[in-house]
Amino acid sequence: MSEILELKNISKSYGETKVLDNISFKINNNEFFTILGSSGSGKSTIIRMIGGFVKPTSGQIFYENNIINEQPIFKRPFNTVFQDYALFPNMNVSNNVGFGLKIKNVNILKIKEKVQEVLQIVGLENFSDRMPQELSGGQQQRVALARAIICEPKVILLDEPLGALDAELRKQMQLFLKEIQKKIKISFIFITHDQEEAIFLSDRIAVLNNHKFEQIGSPKDLYYSPKTTYMAKFFGECNLIACKVVDKKMDSIVVESEFGQLLINHSIDKSIGDSLTFGIRPEEIKILDQSSSNSIEVIIKDVEFRGSTSNLNVKSQHSEKYLKIQNISSNISQPFQQDDVINVELNTGVGTIFKDETIS
Amino acid sequence: MWNLIPVLEQYLKMRQLVNYFRTSIWTLIRFVLVISLILIPLGSFLSYSFFTVDGTDIIHEFSLFNYQEFLTGEIYIKTFIRTILLALTVMFICILLGYPVAYFLARYAGKYKYSILLMLIIPLFMSYIIKIYMMRSILGFSGLINKVLKMLGVIEKPLEFFLWNQNAVIITLVVILLPLIIIPTFTSLEKIPKNIIEASFDLGCKPFQAFRYVIFPIGLPGLIVGSIFVFILALGDFVTPQLVGGTSGFTYGKIIYSNFGMAFNWPFGAALASILLIVSVIIILFTNRLTEKSKT
Amino acid sequence: MTKLENYTKYVMAILTGLIVAALYTPIFLTIFYSFYKTRKGKVDWTSFSYEPYTKLIFEKQILESLMNSIYVGVVTVICSVVIGFYFANYYHTSKSKMKEFLQFIIFLPFLLPPIITGLSLLIFFREINLPRSLNTVVIGHTIFVLAIVFKIILNKLETLKPSLMESAYDLGASKFQAFWYVLLPNIKLSLIIAGLLAFTISLDETLITLFLIGNDTTWPIKLWAKMRVGFSKQVNASVTLILILTSFLVLLIASIISRSEKKITY
């Protein structure tokens, strides 16, 4: 069993205000798991519940198949890296890092040994006698991480640890965190609101929206197989087209949309006359020299020159709807003028059908 | 045209000179003020201790007579040490009672903490003399404490334990000075960020360990400041023994004061007070050092 | 929270309650004795009356001492705020090492036992042949409260953005104009708080006053004198009224502070 931590049907309300609504997920061994959401979306609440600082209003937290809802903070086998590091101002780096072991009454010499070990992992071997107030933000952060690592927890919880760092340092620390996690093989649960950060660091991402998880999956899963239109528009861009089924075949359906008739190469259990939404990424639309069996005609409204590639904004012949096309080789788009009519083909095979959502 | 340049230079130099004077006058005023109002009186006070009296005249001649008197007259050293012990007792009782209150307010009182703190501050502004005088009604033979104890059946006859002795002075000083230790202790405990306490739990501390290794050390400077303040005020107080001390509860402060009253031996009083001054200054400087170190 | 923690929490709460009660007992007794009389240690429950309060306005001596105390308080406030501001400003803008020494000297009269401050001024005034009076009391009080006023104003100065004054100079203001139009309005609040605090402290200050007063009486001195004779209902009544006044001042200060913290500060 590679999963070690599970949250099942967790909800949290403060009085009348609901902060989390029926959250469930599992954490595997040696995994970098990110919870992604905007500020105030409740993501900190989730890891505070795991750490034991907050009690869920309903639901269970399982660790190795035992319910640990009632377990006090100091008994839980998890350690937290706080958003503002929370280093003890009355102790130097060495004592800060070794604190977790000191409480467990580990032998003093052993503590010293382990502290040096861990400080080496985070690259601060020469800082053991400094006081926290003398360190820069990035250094304080690494001490906070070392302090958590030394206790060898099963999961390390990181509460937006890179929020206070400037852009340059942030990129360095992202790389650092990813490498460390792979090195020490402890699962990380990482909180952030930064999409790029999440995509770069994580094995799996859980997107928090409206107090619920919109979707959980690897970065590629979320990008290529979004489950809702919200997710489709969340990572990168996505063209959403309203369609009505007019014909159904074995492996495909034909739909009528505001851009004309489209052949979608998916089999799906919808009947003729049903409505659905079709999503296609801007980089999956091809420009053709002439019409083909599955092409549609569109009017060019904008050409965005971006160097070797360009982006296009095109309008439907039949309605006021627009499509975005990205990553066109600039030598193809060079001669295009506004109001030109061109033929494009949608790579429907990699598009996504959203069965239950309709857009106007 | 070119003649203007040297003139300009001269003008600017003059402006600089005037400015320099201006700032140095201000510096002078600044230091004169401070020195004349604080240092000189202290200085004259110290120098007085080296003078002697002759009837009602003060002989402005240097002499170590007063200090000799202090060292040889047993009573003075004895009272001084007694008063130090008294002040220490008051300080420790205040720490014992005051720290839990400050801790409770800082950690557990939530939204009520400032209201309760305010309630503790207001008695400080009540007339000092009346407060002490009222302690008589509380501590006395027919006072509140004895009445309550009798009501509860703890004693048969009222106790003399509480009034007209050293105990009365101690109890009264504690009642007066307690808020003064609670305020700084509370302030430094309250400043401890919540996430530092959470971090200590996260790393495996049980509540008492969190207190011992994290909360108490970080809150210590406030406690020290408050304690020293209480100690020094208790050391120099002379009204309390006058009002509740009776014959056996008198302090060093009272002896100093009496030398400025009927006895009219100002130089001697000054000498006694100088000793108090030096002890106080040493304690203040020492505490300064202590709290400076932990206040990075 | 563990059971032990819960238990200690309740014990501390009870202790706090007891201590608050203990601290307020002298206050309640004073109020009580302003309405009732005691005879031979027993309360005379029939002696309730409002008279001490109503007759107070006619008690010339008490009123006079109150007036004197207010005079001393007001002048102390003016002197200490002006001098305190001057030194706070100097400390804030100066880079010299002398300023630490200066701060230490300013704090000295407040930290030392009041008896020493009082005595040193007493001796000093005698040596320069300055007769004791209400004004010598003012000097004594000013020196005493200077430390607090200084610290309060300094704290506020240090939290002000330096760019505030810089932009004033940048726009052409002279030193005085910058001070009057920019600095003062922004530290107004702390000046008020410091002033109120200085007044409240001066009102009740006893130890230093005892040494520095001449033939006039101020309020605490009146009480000191009455103390020998024993306190009448009237004295208790006046103490109660003063207590109400100072409590009001303290609550006023507290509400000013809490309101200013809710305002948006730069």
PDB file of C-alpha atoms in Angstrom, chain C:
ATOM      1  CA  MET C   1      -5.716  20.862  25.058  1.00  0.00           C
ATOM      2  CA  THR C   2      -4.847  18.268  27.587  1.00  0.00           C
ATOM      3  CA  LYS C   3      -6.699  17.855  30.852  1.00  0.00           C
ATOM      4  CA  LEU C   4      -3.795  19.293  32.808  1.00  0.00           C
ATOM      5  CA  GLU C   5      -3.711  22.340  30.597  1.00  0.00           C
ATOM      6  CA  ASN C   6      -7.431  22.856  31.067  1.00  0.00           C
ATOM      7  CA  TYR C   7      -7.022  22.568  34.793  1.00  0.00           C
ATOM      8  CA  THR C   8      -4.201  25.119  34.953  1.00  0.00           C
ATOM      9  CA  LYS C   9      -6.199  27.446  32.769  1.00  0.00           C
ATOM     10  CA  TYR C  10      -9.064  27.460  35.265  1.00  0.00           C
ATOM     11  CA  VAL C  11      -6.754  27.898  38.221  1.00  0.00           C
ATOM     12  CA  MET C  12      -5.121  30.893  36.542  1.00  0.00           C
ATOM     13  CA  ALA C  13      -8.502  32.374  35.686  1.00  0.00           C
ATOM     14  CA  ILE C  14      -9.602  32.111  39.289  1.00  0.00           C
ATOM     15  CA  LEU C  15      -6.334  33.617  40.477  1.00  0.00           C
ATOM     16  CA  THR C  16      -6.812  36.523  38.102  1.00  0.00           C
ATOM     17  CA  GLY C  17     -10.299  37.078  39.423  1.00  0.00           C
ATOM     18  CA  LEU C  18      -9.083  37.016  43.024  1.00  0.00           C
ATOM     19  CA  ILE C  19      -6.303  39.463  42.305  1.00  0.00           C
ATOM     20  CA  VAL C  20      -8.606  41.881  40.541  1.00  0.00           C
ATOM     21  CA  ALA C  21     -10.904  41.637  43.547  1.00  0.00           C
ATOM     22  CA  ALA C  22      -8.001  42.213  45.928  1.00  0.00           C
ATOM     23  CA  LEU C  23      -6.813  45.254  43.995  1.00  0.00           C
ATOM     24  CA  TYR C  24     -10.250  46.791  43.981  1.00  0.00           C
ATOM     25  CA  THR C  25     -11.016  46.194  47.634  1.00  0.00           C
ATOM     26  CA  PRO C  26      -9.330  49.412  48.833  1.00  0.00           C
ATOM     27  CA  ILE C  27     -11.251  51.258  46.132  1.00  0.00           C
ATOM     28  CA  PHE C  28     -14.589  49.842  47.138  1.00  0.00           C
ATOM     29  CA  LEU C  29     -13.893  50.505  50.765  1.00  0.00           C
ATOM     30  CA  THR C  30     -13.146  54.116  50.005  1.00  0.00           C
ATOM     31  CA  ILE C  31     -16.395  54.511  48.145  1.00  0.00           C
ATOM     32  CA  PHE C  32     -18.184  52.653  50.887  1.00  0.00           C
ATOM     33  CA  TYR C  33     -16.756  54.849  53.596  1.00  0.00           C
ATOM     34  CA  SER C  34     -17.771  57.938  51.748  1.00  0.00           C
ATOM     35  CA  PHE C  35     -21.360  56.949  52.342  1.00  0.00           C
ATOM     36  CA  TYR C  36     -21.188  55.181  55.667  1.00  0.00           C
ATOM     37  CA  LYS C  37     -19.570  55.817  59.015  1.00  0.00           C
ATOM     38  CA  THR C  38     -18.007  53.332  61.327  1.00  0.00           C
ATOM     39  CA  ARG C  39     -18.088  53.351  65.062  1.00  0.00           C
ATOM     40  CA  LYS C  40     -15.588  51.320  66.991  1.00  0.00           C
ATOM     41  CA  GLY C  41     -14.965  48.997  64.099  1.00  0.00           C
ATOM     42  CA  LYS C  42     -18.580  48.353  63.295  1.00  0.00           C
ATOM     43  CA  VAL C  43     -20.450  49.829  60.399  1.00  0.00           C
ATOM     44  CA  ASP C  44     -23.198  52.210  61.276  1.00  0.00           C
ATOM     45  CA  TRP C  45     -25.761  51.324  58.650  1.00  0.00           C
ATOM     46  CA  THR C  46     -27.951  54.243  59.477  1.00  0.00           C
ATOM     47  CA  SER C  47     -25.343  56.792  58.565  1.00  0.00           C
ATOM     48  CA  PHE C  48     -25.907  56.663  54.791  1.00  0.00           C
ATOM     49  CA  SER C  49     -26.021  60.062  53.149  1.00  0.00           C
ATOM     50  CA  TYR C  50     -25.057  61.934  50.023  1.00  0.00           C
ATOM     51  CA  GLU C  51     -23.973  64.911  52.065  1.00  0.00           C
ATOM     52  CA  PRO C  52     -20.217  64.513  51.742  1.00  0.00           C
ATOM     53  CA  TYR C  53     -20.574  64.870  47.983  1.00  0.00           C
ATOM     54  CA  THR C  54     -22.929  67.776  47.963  1.00  0.00           C
ATOM     55  CA  LYS C  55     -21.119  69.637  50.697  1.00  0.00           C
ATOM     56  CA  LEU C  56     -17.820  69.147  48.870  1.00  0.00           C
ATOM     57  CA  ILE C  57     -18.102  72.269  46.821  1.00  0.00           C
ATOM     58  CA  PHE C  58     -18.137  74.284  49.989  1.00  0.00           C
ATOM     59  CA  GLU C  59     -15.101  72.685  51.547  1.00  0.00           C
ATOM     60  CA  LYS C  60     -12.705  75.485  50.728  1.00  0.00           C
ATOM     61  CA  GLN C  61      -9.514  73.751  51.744  1.00  0.00           C
ATOM     62  CA  ILE C  62     -10.139  70.681  49.664  1.00  0.00           C
ATOM     63  CA  LEU C  63     -11.123  72.717  46.644  1.00  0.00           C
ATOM     64  CA  GLU C  64      -8.033  74.856  46.947  1.00  0.00           C
ATOM     65  CA  SER C  65      -5.732  71.864  47.072  1.00  0.00           C
ATOM     66  CA  LEU C  66      -7.515  70.404  44.050  1.00  0.00           C
ATOM     67  CA  MET C  67      -7.059  73.614  42.126  1.00  0.00           C
ATOM     68  CA  ASN C  68      -3.393  73.602  42.960  1.00  0.00           C
ATOM     69  CA  SER C  69      -3.043  70.018  41.826  1.00  0.00           C
ATOM     70  CA  ILE C  70      -4.716  70.843  38.538  1.00  0.00           C
ATOM     71  CA  TYR C  71      -2.436  73.826  38.071  1.00  0.00           C
ATOM     72  CA  VAL C  72       0.607  71.656  38.719  1.00  0.00           C
ATOM     73  CA  GLY C  73      -0.779  68.976  36.392  1.00  0.00           C
ATOM     74  CA  VAL C  74      -1.424  71.309  33.497  1.00  0.00           C
ATOM     75  CA  VAL C  75       1.934  73.073  33.690  1.00  0.00           C
ATOM     76  CA  THR C  76       3.678  69.710  34.046  1.00  0.00           C
ATOM     77  CA  VAL C  77       1.949  68.482  30.913  1.00  0.00           C
ATOM     78  CA  ILE C  78       2.983  71.530  28.908  1.00  0.00           C
ATOM     79  CA  CYS C  79       6.601  71.411  30.053  1.00  0.00           C
ATOM     80  CA  SER C  80       7.038  67.654  29.778  1.00  0.00           C
ATOM     81  CA  VAL C  81       5.412  67.392  26.340  1.00  0.00           C
ATOM     82  CA  VAL C  82       7.486  70.243  24.921  1.00  0.00           C
ATOM     83  CA  ILE C  83      10.757  69.038  26.430  1.00  0.00           C
ATOM     84  CA  GLY C  84       9.885  65.405  25.802  1.00  0.00           C
ATOM     85  CA  PHE C  85       9.147  66.123  22.151  1.00  0.00           C
ATOM     86  CA  TYR C  86      12.372  68.050  21.781  1.00  0.00           C
ATOM     87  CA  PHE C  87      14.439  65.180  23.123  1.00  0.00           C
ATOM     88  CA  ALA C  88      12.481  62.504  21.277  1.00  0.00           C
ATOM     89  CA  ASN C  89      13.028  64.349  18.028  1.00  0.00           C
ATOM     90  CA  TYR C  90      16.711  64.707  18.773  1.00  0.00           C
ATOM     91  CA  TYR C  91      17.079  61.017  19.613  1.00  0.00           C
ATOM     92  CA  HIS C  92      15.217  60.018  16.488  1.00  0.00           C
ATOM     93  CA  THR C  93      17.233  62.169  14.098  1.00  0.00           C
ATOM     94  CA  SER C  94      20.663  62.102  15.715  1.00  0.00           C
ATOM     95  CA  LYS C  95      23.401  59.680  14.892  1.00  0.00           C
ATOM     96  CA  SER C  96      25.737  60.548  17.733  1.00  0.00           C
ATOM     97  CA  LYS C  97      26.638  58.067  20.438  1.00  0.00           C
ATOM     98  CA  MET C  98      25.729  60.592  23.098  1.00  0.00           C
ATOM     99  CA  LYS C  99      22.066  59.960  22.570  1.00  0.00           C
ATOM    100  CA  GLU C 100      22.126  56.659  24.431  1.00  0.00           C
ATOM    101  CA  PHE C 101      23.665  58.377  27.421  1.00  0.00           C
ATOM    102  CA  LEU C 102      21.059  61.117  27.116  1.00  0.00           C
ATOM    103  CA  GLN C 103      18.246  58.577  27.107  1.00  0.00           C
ATOM    104  CA  PHE C 104      19.686  56.909  30.172  1.00  0.00           C
ATOM    105  CA  ILE C 105      19.765  60.209  32.054  1.00  0.00           C
ATOM    106  CA  ILE C 106      16.179  60.966  31.072  1.00  0.00           C
ATOM    107  CA  PHE C 107      15.003  57.596  32.336  1.00  0.00           C
ATOM    108  CA  LEU C 108      16.902  57.883  35.594  1.00  0.00           C
ATOM    109  CA  PRO C 109      14.385  59.943  37.614  1.00  0.00           C
ATOM    110  CA  PHE C 110      11.605  57.547  36.709  1.00  0.00           C
ATOM    111  CA  LEU C 111      13.500  54.356  37.384  1.00  0.00           C
ATOM    112  CA  LEU C 112      15.089  55.387  40.649  1.00  0.00           C
ATOM    113  CA  PRO C 113      13.082  55.362  43.850  1.00  0.00           C
ATOM    114  CA  PRO C 114      11.098  58.591  43.902  1.00  0.00           C
ATOM    115  CA  ILE C 115      12.601  59.451  47.228  1.00  0.00           C
ATOM    116  CA  ILE C 116      15.962  59.986  45.554  1.00  0.00           C
ATOM    117  CA  THR C 117      14.612  62.217  42.827  1.00  0.00           C
ATOM    118  CA  GLY C 118      12.736  64.222  45.401  1.00  0.00           C
ATOM    119  CA  LEU C 119      15.695  64.551  47.727  1.00  0.00           C
ATOM    120  CA  SER C 120      18.165  65.535  45.046  1.00  0.00           C
ATOM    121  CA  LEU C 121      15.926  68.329  43.825  1.00  0.00           C
ATOM    122  CA  LEU C 122      15.240  69.436  47.392  1.00  0.00           C
ATOM    123  CA  ILE C 123      18.925  69.790  48.129  1.00  0.00           C
ATOM    124  CA  PHE C 124      19.589  71.424  44.783  1.00  0.00           C
ATOM    125  CA  PHE C 125      16.890  74.043  45.300  1.00  0.00           C
ATOM    126  CA  ARG C 126      18.184  74.808  48.728  1.00  0.00           C
ATOM    127  CA  GLU C 127      21.681  75.315  47.495  1.00  0.00           C
ATOM    128  CA  ILE C 128      20.615  77.715  44.779  1.00  0.00           C
ATOM    129  CA  ASN C 129      18.244  79.407  47.191  1.00  0.00           C
ATOM    130  CA  LEU C 130      15.129  78.658  45.226  1.00  0.00           C
ATOM    131  CA  PRO C 131      12.228  78.634  47.694  1.00  0.00           C
ATOM    132  CA  ARG C 132       9.916  75.695  47.571  1.00  0.00           C
ATOM    133  CA  SER C 133       6.558  76.333  45.978  1.00  0.00           C
ATOM    134  CA  LEU C 134       4.060  74.949  43.546  1.00  0.00           C
ATOM    135  CA  ASN C 135       6.511  75.687  40.773  1.00  0.00           C
ATOM    136  CA  THR C 136       9.242  73.584  42.299  1.00  0.00           C
ATOM    137  CA  VAL C 137       6.682  70.807  42.408  1.00  0.00           C
ATOM    138  CA  VAL C 138       6.081  71.366  38.703  1.00  0.00           C
ATOM    139  CA  ILE C 139       9.803  70.973  38.029  1.00  0.00           C
ATOM    140  CA  GLY C 140       9.888  67.783  40.036  1.00  0.00           C
ATOM    141  CA  HIS C 141       6.861  66.312  38.273  1.00  0.00           C
ATOM    142  CA  THR C 142       8.157  67.302  34.865  1.00  0.00           C
ATOM    143  CA  ILE C 143      11.426  65.513  35.409  1.00  0.00           C
ATOM    144  CA  PHE C 144       9.609  62.495  36.729  1.00  0.00           C
ATOM    145  CA  VAL C 145       7.124  62.057  33.879  1.00  0.00           C
ATOM    146  CA  LEU C 146       9.616  63.129  31.209  1.00  0.00           C
ATOM    147  CA  ALA C 147      10.738  59.543  30.734  1.00  0.00           C
ATOM    148  CA  ILE C 148       7.244  58.305  29.872  1.00  0.00           C
ATOM    149  CA  VAL C 149       6.356  61.249  27.665  1.00  0.00           C
ATOM    150  CA  PHE C 150       9.704  60.895  25.881  1.00  0.00           C
ATOM    151  CA  LYS C 151       9.194  57.174  25.253  1.00  0.00           C
ATOM    152  CA  ILE C 152       5.640  57.544  23.972  1.00  0.00           C
ATOM    153  CA  ILE C 153       6.555  60.303  21.517  1.00  0.00           C
ATOM    154  CA  LEU C 154       9.717  58.505  20.450  1.00  0.00           C
ATOM    155  CA  ASN C 155       7.798  55.323  19.684  1.00  0.00           C
ATOM    156  CA  LYS C 156       5.461  57.251  17.441  1.00  0.00           C
ATOM    157  CA  LEU C 157       8.300  59.094  15.696  1.00  0.00           C
ATOM    158  CA  GLU C 158      10.040  55.843  14.933  1.00  0.00           C
ATOM    159  CA  THR C 159       6.982  54.346  13.309  1.00  0.00           C
ATOM    160  CA  LEU C 160       6.469  57.296  10.997  1.00  0.00           C
ATOM    161  CA  LYS C 161       7.623  56.817   7.431  1.00  0.00           C
ATOM    162  CA  PRO C 162      10.788  58.870   6.883  1.00  0.00           C
ATOM    163  CA  SER C 163       9.548  59.735   3.412  1.00  0.00           C
ATOM    164  CA  LEU C 164       6.849  61.864   5.031  1.00  0.00           C
ATOM    165  CA  MET C 165       9.269  64.544   6.176  1.00  0.00           C
ATOM    166  CA  GLU C 166      11.440  64.076   3.143  1.00  0.00           C
ATOM    167  CA  SER C 167       8.582  64.840   0.797  1.00  0.00           C
ATOM    168  CA  ALA C 168       7.799  67.974   2.796  1.00  0.00           C
ATOM    169  CA  TYR C 169      11.353  69.238   2.329  1.00  0.00           C
ATOM    170  CA  ASP C 170      11.267  68.165  -1.286  1.00  0.00           C
ATOM    171  CA  LEU C 171       8.226  70.360  -1.822  1.00  0.00           C
ATOM    172  CA  GLY C 172      10.088  73.327  -0.414  1.00  0.00           C
ATOM    173  CA  ALA C 173       9.074  73.472   3.217  1.00  0.00           C
ATOM    174  CA  SER C 174      11.472  75.000   5.724  1.00  0.00           C
ATOM    175  CA  LYS C 175      12.342  73.076   8.825  1.00  0.00           C
ATOM    176  CA  PHE C 176       9.737  74.917  10.810  1.00  0.00           C
ATOM    177  CA  GLN C 177       7.045  74.566   8.176  1.00  0.00           C
ATOM    178  CA  ALA C 178       7.692  70.851   7.844  1.00  0.00           C
ATOM    179  CA  PHE C 179       7.474  70.517  11.577  1.00  0.00           C
ATOM    180  CA  TRP C 180       4.303  72.546  11.942  1.00  0.00           C
ATOM    181  CA  TYR C 181       2.326  71.303   8.931  1.00  0.00           C
ATOM    182  CA  VAL C 182       3.519  67.738   8.587  1.00  0.00           C
ATOM    183  CA  LEU C 183       5.170  66.358  11.702  1.00  0.00           C
ATOM    184  CA  LEU C 184       2.877  67.750  14.382  1.00  0.00           C
ATOM    185  CA  PRO C 185      -0.443  66.664  12.894  1.00  0.00           C
ATOM    186  CA  ASN C 186       0.866  63.149  12.400  1.00  0.00           C
ATOM    187  CA  ILE C 187       2.034  62.709  15.968  1.00  0.00           C
ATOM    188  CA  LYS C 188      -0.932  64.574  17.436  1.00  0.00           C
ATOM    189  CA  LEU C 189      -2.366  61.426  18.896  1.00  0.00           C
ATOM    190  CA  SER C 190       0.710  60.369  20.784  1.00  0.00           C
ATOM    191  CA  LEU C 191       1.129  63.899  22.111  1.00  0.00           C
ATOM    192  CA  ILE C 192      -2.391  63.751  23.483  1.00  0.00           C
ATOM    193  CA  ILE C 193      -1.878  60.342  25.035  1.00  0.00           C
ATOM    194  CA  ALA C 194       1.429  61.381  26.581  1.00  0.00           C
ATOM    195  CA  GLY C 195      -0.144  64.557  27.898  1.00  0.00           C
ATOM    196  CA  LEU C 196      -3.118  62.797  29.441  1.00  0.00           C
ATOM    197  CA  LEU C 197      -0.866  60.228  31.027  1.00  0.00           C
ATOM    198  CA  ALA C 198       1.445  62.925  32.412  1.00  0.00           C
ATOM    199  CA  PHE C 199      -1.520  64.752  33.885  1.00  0.00           C
ATOM    200  CA  THR C 200      -2.942  61.648  35.491  1.00  0.00           C
ATOM    201  CA  ILE C 201       0.394  60.700  37.028  1.00  0.00           C
ATOM    202  CA  SER C 202       1.037  64.211  38.283  1.00  0.00           C
ATOM    203  CA  LEU C 203      -2.355  64.391  39.940  1.00  0.00           C
ATOM    204  CA  ASP C 204      -1.586  61.577  42.311  1.00  0.00           C
ATOM    205  CA  GLU C 205       2.168  61.895  42.676  1.00  0.00           C
ATOM    206  CA  THR C 206       2.940  61.952  46.389  1.00  0.00           C
ATOM    207  CA  LEU C 207       6.484  61.027  47.237  1.00  0.00           C
ATOM    208  CA  ILE C 208       8.344  63.632  45.213  1.00  0.00           C
ATOM    209  CA  THR C 209       5.742  66.282  45.968  1.00  0.00           C
ATOM    210  CA  LEU C 210       6.230  65.867  49.674  1.00  0.00           C
ATOM    211  CA  PHE C 211       9.792  67.043  49.359  1.00  0.00           C
ATOM    212  CA  LEU C 212       9.301  69.886  46.958  1.00  0.00           C
ATOM    213  CA  ILE C 213       6.218  71.663  48.145  1.00  0.00           C
ATOM    214  CA  GLY C 214       6.284  74.894  50.074  1.00  0.00           C
ATOM    215  CA  ASN C 215       3.357  76.323  51.939  1.00  0.00           C
ATOM    216  CA  ASP C 216       0.724  75.517  49.396  1.00  0.00           C
ATOM    217  CA  THR C 217      -1.031  72.241  49.373  1.00  0.00           C
ATOM    218  CA  THR C 218      -1.839  70.020  46.514  1.00  0.00           C
ATOM    219  CA  TRP C 219      -4.319  67.240  46.652  1.00  0.00           C
ATOM    220  CA  PRO C 220      -2.040  64.371  47.725  1.00  0.00           C
ATOM    221  CA  ILE C 221      -0.438  66.597  50.347  1.00  0.00           C
ATOM    222  CA  LYS C 222      -3.831  67.442  51.729  1.00  0.00           C
ATOM    223  CA  LEU C 223      -4.500  63.762  52.096  1.00  0.00           C
ATOM    224  CA  TRP C 224      -1.148  63.210  53.741  1.00  0.00           C
ATOM    225  CA  ALA C 225      -2.000  65.856  56.289  1.00  0.00           C
ATOM    226  CA  LYS C 226      -5.494  64.569  56.882  1.00  0.00           C
ATOM    227  CA  MET C 227      -4.076  61.134  57.333  1.00  0.00           C
ATOM    228  CA  ARG C 228      -2.920  62.001  60.838  1.00  0.00           C
ATOM    229  CA  VAL C 229      -6.355  63.118  61.876  1.00  0.00           C
ATOM    230  CA  GLY C 230      -8.162  60.280  60.249  1.00  0.00           C
ATOM    231  CA  PHE C 231     -10.268  60.373  57.172  1.00  0.00           C
ATOM    232  CA  SER C 232     -13.699  61.840  57.220  1.00  0.00           C
ATOM    233  CA  LYS C 233     -16.474  60.872  54.905  1.00  0.00           C
ATOM    234  CA  GLN C 234     -15.734  64.000  53.000  1.00  0.00           C
ATOM    235  CA  VAL C 235     -12.179  63.056  52.256  1.00  0.00           C
ATOM    236  CA  ASN C 236     -13.368  59.681  51.051  1.00  0.00           C
ATOM    237  CA  ALA C 237     -15.952  61.396  48.907  1.00  0.00           C
ATOM    238  CA  SER C 238     -13.364  63.604  47.286  1.00  0.00           C
ATOM    239  CA  VAL C 239     -11.060  60.633  46.722  1.00  0.00           C
ATOM    240  CA  THR C 240     -13.935  58.806  45.034  1.00  0.00           C
ATOM    241  CA  LEU C 241     -14.576  61.747  42.753  1.00  0.00           C
ATOM    242  CA  ILE C 242     -10.908  62.009  41.800  1.00  0.00           C
ATOM    243  CA  LEU C 243     -10.879  58.283  41.181  1.00  0.00           C
ATOM    244  CA  ILE C 244     -13.808  58.638  38.803  1.00  0.00           C
ATOM    245  CA  LEU C 245     -11.957  61.435  37.039  1.00  0.00           C
ATOM    246  CA  THR C 246      -8.716  59.472  36.639  1.00  0.00           C
ATOM    247  CA  SER C 247     -10.543  56.316  35.593  1.00  0.00           C
ATOM    248  CA  PHE C 248     -12.307  58.377  32.986  1.00  0.00           C
ATOM    249  CA  LEU C 249      -8.970  59.750  31.782  1.00  0.00           C
ATOM    250  CA  VAL C 250      -7.465  56.262  31.600  1.00  0.00           C
ATOM    251  CA  LEU C 251     -10.468  54.931  29.670  1.00  0.00           C
ATOM    252  CA  LEU C 252     -10.228  57.945  27.390  1.00  0.00           C
ATOM    253  CA  ILE C 253      -6.586  57.151  26.674  1.00  0.00           C
ATOM    254  CA  ALA C 254      -7.426  53.515  26.043  1.00  0.00           C
ATOM    255  CA  SER C 255     -10.199  54.351  23.620  1.00  0.00           C
ATOM    256  CA  ILE C 256      -7.986  56.817  21.749  1.00  0.00           C
ATOM    257  CA  ILE C 257      -5.324  54.140  21.385  1.00  0.00           C
ATOM    258  CA  SER C 258      -7.723  51.463  20.213  1.00  0.00           C
ATOM    259  CA  ARG C 259      -9.424  53.780  17.755  1.00  0.00           C
ATOM    260  CA  SER C 260      -6.142  54.942  16.289  1.00  0.00           C
ATOM    261  CA  GLU C 261      -5.057  51.370  15.747  1.00  0.00           C
ATOM    262  CA  LYS C 262      -8.175  50.685  13.731  1.00  0.00           C
ATOM    263  CA  LYS C 263      -7.446  53.630  11.444  1.00  0.00           C
ATOM    264  CA  ILE C 264      -5.403  53.000   8.340  1.00  0.00           C
ATOM    265  CA  THR C 265      -1.844  54.063   8.984  1.00  0.00           C
ATOM    266  CA  TYR C 266       0.774  54.413   6.345  1.00  0.00           C
TER     267      TYR C 266
END
